[in-house]
Short mmCIF file of C-alpha atoms in Angstrom, two decimals:
data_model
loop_
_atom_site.label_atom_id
_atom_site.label_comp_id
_atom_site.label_asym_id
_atom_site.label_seq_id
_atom_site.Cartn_x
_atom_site.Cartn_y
_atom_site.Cartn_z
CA UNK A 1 0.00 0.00 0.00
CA UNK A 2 1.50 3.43 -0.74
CA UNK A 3 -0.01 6.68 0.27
CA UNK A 4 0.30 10.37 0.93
CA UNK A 5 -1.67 12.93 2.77
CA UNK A 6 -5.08 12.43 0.17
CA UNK A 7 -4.62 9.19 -1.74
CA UNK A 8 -4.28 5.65 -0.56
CA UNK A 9 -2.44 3.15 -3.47
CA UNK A 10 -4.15 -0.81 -2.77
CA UNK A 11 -3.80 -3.97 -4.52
CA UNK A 12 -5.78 -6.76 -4.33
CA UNK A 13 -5.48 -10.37 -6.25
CA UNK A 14 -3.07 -8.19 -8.42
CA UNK A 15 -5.47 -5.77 -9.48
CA UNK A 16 -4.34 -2.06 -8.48
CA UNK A 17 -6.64 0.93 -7.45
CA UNK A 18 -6.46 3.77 -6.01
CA UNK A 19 -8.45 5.74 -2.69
CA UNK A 20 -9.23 8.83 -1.98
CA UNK A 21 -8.74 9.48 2.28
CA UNK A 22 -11.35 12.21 2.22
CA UNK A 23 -14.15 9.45 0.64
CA UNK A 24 -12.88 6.60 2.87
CA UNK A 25 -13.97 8.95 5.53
CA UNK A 26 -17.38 9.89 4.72
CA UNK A 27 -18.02 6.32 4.18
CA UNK A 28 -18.65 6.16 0.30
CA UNK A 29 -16.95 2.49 -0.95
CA UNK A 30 -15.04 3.85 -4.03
CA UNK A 31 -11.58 2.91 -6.75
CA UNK A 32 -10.19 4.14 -9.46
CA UNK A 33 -8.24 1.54 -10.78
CA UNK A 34 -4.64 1.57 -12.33
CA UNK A 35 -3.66 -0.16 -15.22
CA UNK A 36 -2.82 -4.02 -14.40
CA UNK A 37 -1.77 -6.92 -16.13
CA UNK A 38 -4.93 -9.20 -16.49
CA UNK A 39 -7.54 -6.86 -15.82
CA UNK A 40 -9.57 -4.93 -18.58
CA UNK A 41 -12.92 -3.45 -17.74
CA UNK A 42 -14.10 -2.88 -21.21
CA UNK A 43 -17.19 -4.29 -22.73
CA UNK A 44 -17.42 -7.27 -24.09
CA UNK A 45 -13.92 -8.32 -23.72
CA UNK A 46 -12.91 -11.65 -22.18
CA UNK A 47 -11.62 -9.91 -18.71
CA UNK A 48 -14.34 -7.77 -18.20
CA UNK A 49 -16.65 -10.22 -15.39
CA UNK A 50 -13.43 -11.16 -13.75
CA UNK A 51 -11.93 -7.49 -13.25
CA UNK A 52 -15.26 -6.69 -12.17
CA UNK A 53 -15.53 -9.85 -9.68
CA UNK A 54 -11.84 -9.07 -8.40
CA UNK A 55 -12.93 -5.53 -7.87
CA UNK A 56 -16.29 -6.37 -6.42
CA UNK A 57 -14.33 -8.49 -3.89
CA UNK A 58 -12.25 -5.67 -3.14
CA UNK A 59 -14.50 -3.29 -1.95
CA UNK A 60 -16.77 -5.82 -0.46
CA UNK A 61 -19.59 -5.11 -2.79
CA UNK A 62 -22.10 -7.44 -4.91
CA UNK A 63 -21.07 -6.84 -8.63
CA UNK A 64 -24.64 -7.18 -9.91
CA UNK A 65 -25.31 -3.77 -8.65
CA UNK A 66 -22.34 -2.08 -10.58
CA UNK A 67 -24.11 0.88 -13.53
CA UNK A 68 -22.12 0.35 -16.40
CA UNK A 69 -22.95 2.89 -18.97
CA UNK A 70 -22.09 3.13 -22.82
CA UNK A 71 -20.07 6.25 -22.44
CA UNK A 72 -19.78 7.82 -26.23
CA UNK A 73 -18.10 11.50 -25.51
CA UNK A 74 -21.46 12.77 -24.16
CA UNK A 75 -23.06 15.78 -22.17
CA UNK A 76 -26.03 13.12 -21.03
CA UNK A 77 -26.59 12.22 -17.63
CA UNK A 78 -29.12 10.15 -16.15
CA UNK A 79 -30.40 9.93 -12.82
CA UNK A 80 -30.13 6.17 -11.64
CA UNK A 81 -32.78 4.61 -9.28
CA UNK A 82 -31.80 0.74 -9.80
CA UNK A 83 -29.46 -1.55 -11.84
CA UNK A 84 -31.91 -2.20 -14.76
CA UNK A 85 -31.66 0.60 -17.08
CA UNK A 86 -30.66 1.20 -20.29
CA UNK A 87 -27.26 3.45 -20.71
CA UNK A 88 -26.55 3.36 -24.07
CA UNK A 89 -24.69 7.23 -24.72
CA UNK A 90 -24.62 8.35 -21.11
CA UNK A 91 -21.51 9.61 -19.38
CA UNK A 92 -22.89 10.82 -16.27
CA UNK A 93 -24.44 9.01 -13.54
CA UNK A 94 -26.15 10.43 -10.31
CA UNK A 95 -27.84 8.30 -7.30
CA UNK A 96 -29.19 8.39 -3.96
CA UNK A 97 -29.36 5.20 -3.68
CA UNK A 98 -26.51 3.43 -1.19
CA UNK A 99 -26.66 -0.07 -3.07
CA UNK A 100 -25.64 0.94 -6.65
CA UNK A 101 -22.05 1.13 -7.37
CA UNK A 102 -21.88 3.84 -10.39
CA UNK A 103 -19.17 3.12 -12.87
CA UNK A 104 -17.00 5.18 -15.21
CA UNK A 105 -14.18 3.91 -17.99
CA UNK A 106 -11.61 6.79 -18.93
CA UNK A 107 -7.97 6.97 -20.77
CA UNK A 108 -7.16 10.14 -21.70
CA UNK A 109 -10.20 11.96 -20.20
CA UNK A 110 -11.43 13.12 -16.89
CA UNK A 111 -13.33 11.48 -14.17
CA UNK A 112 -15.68 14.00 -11.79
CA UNK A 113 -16.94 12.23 -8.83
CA UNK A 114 -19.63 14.55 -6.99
CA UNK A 115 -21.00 14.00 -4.01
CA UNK A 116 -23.38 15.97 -1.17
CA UNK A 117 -22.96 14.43 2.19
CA UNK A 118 -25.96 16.16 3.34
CA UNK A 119 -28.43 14.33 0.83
CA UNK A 120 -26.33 11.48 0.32
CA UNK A 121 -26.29 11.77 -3.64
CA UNK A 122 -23.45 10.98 -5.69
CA UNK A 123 -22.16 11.55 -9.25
CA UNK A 124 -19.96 9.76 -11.19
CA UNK A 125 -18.97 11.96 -14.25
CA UNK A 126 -16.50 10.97 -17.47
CA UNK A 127 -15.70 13.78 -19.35
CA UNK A 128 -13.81 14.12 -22.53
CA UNK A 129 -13.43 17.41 -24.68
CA UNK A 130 -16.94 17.13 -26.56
CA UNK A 131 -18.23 16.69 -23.13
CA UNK A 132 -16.41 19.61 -21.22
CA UNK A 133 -17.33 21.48 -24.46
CA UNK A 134 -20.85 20.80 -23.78
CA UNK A 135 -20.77 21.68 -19.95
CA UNK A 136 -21.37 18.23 -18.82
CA UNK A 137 -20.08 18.94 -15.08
CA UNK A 138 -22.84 21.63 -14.93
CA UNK A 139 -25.71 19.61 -16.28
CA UNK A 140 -24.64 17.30 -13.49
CA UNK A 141 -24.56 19.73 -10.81
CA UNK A 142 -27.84 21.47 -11.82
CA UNK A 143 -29.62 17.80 -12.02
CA UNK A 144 -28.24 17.01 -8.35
CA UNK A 145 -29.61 20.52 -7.71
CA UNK A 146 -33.00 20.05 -9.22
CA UNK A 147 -33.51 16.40 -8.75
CA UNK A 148 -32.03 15.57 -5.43
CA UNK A 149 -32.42 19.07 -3.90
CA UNK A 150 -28.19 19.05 -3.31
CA UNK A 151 -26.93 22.08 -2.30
#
């Protein structure tokens, strides 16, 4: 395990992630993991259920309850209420609910992860340029806002 004054470094059966301290603390289960040799979370490969069952294990948390949107460079975001859903060109995900693990795949983009501790809601954001272009971290914020009543 390495870590520094915000960020925690794990591994577990040889897959690599990474904490935030800040999230550990509020109590939100969470990992952004790190490139590793045998895992691949993309759809429809031949690793994808076992990098999801390694991770699942990792954080203790039942893999049938992991969101796994289509992500296609996006401003759409959809509020989630339960695992059956359809996510084809969404890259934005907001809950309230404590069971659903919401998922996000990024290379070369960026990941927001948005939460409110007061009304427990949570957003799991990937952004690449069309997406930033397009304001997608607003449209999140204002959907927590209007939705969820965040402040």
């Amino acid at each position: 395990m390495i870590e520094n004054e915000n960020i925690i470094i794990k591994s577990f059966e040889g897959l690599q992630y990474l904490q935030f301290k800040k999230l550990n603390e509020l109590g939100i289960k969470h990992a952004y993991t790190l490139k590793s040799n045998g895992f691949d979370f993309s759809h429809d490969v031949p690793e994808e259920k076992y990098s999801y069952d390694i991770l699942a294990k990792a954080l203790n948390l039942n893999e049938g309850n992991f969101i796994k949107p289509f992500q296609t460079h996006t401003a759409n975001v959809k509020c989630i209420e339960n695992a059956d859903i359809d996510l084809q060109d969404i890259d934005g995900l907001i809950t309230n609910k404590n069971n659903l693990v919401l998922t996000s795949k990024n290379a070369d983009c960026i990941l927001f992860l948005f939460y409110d501790p007061v009304k427990k809601v949570i957003a799991n954001v990937h952004s690449g340029w069309r997406g930033t272009f397009q304001k997608i971290a607003e449209k999140t914020v204002i959907k927590m806002i209007s939705n969820y009543k965040c402040s």
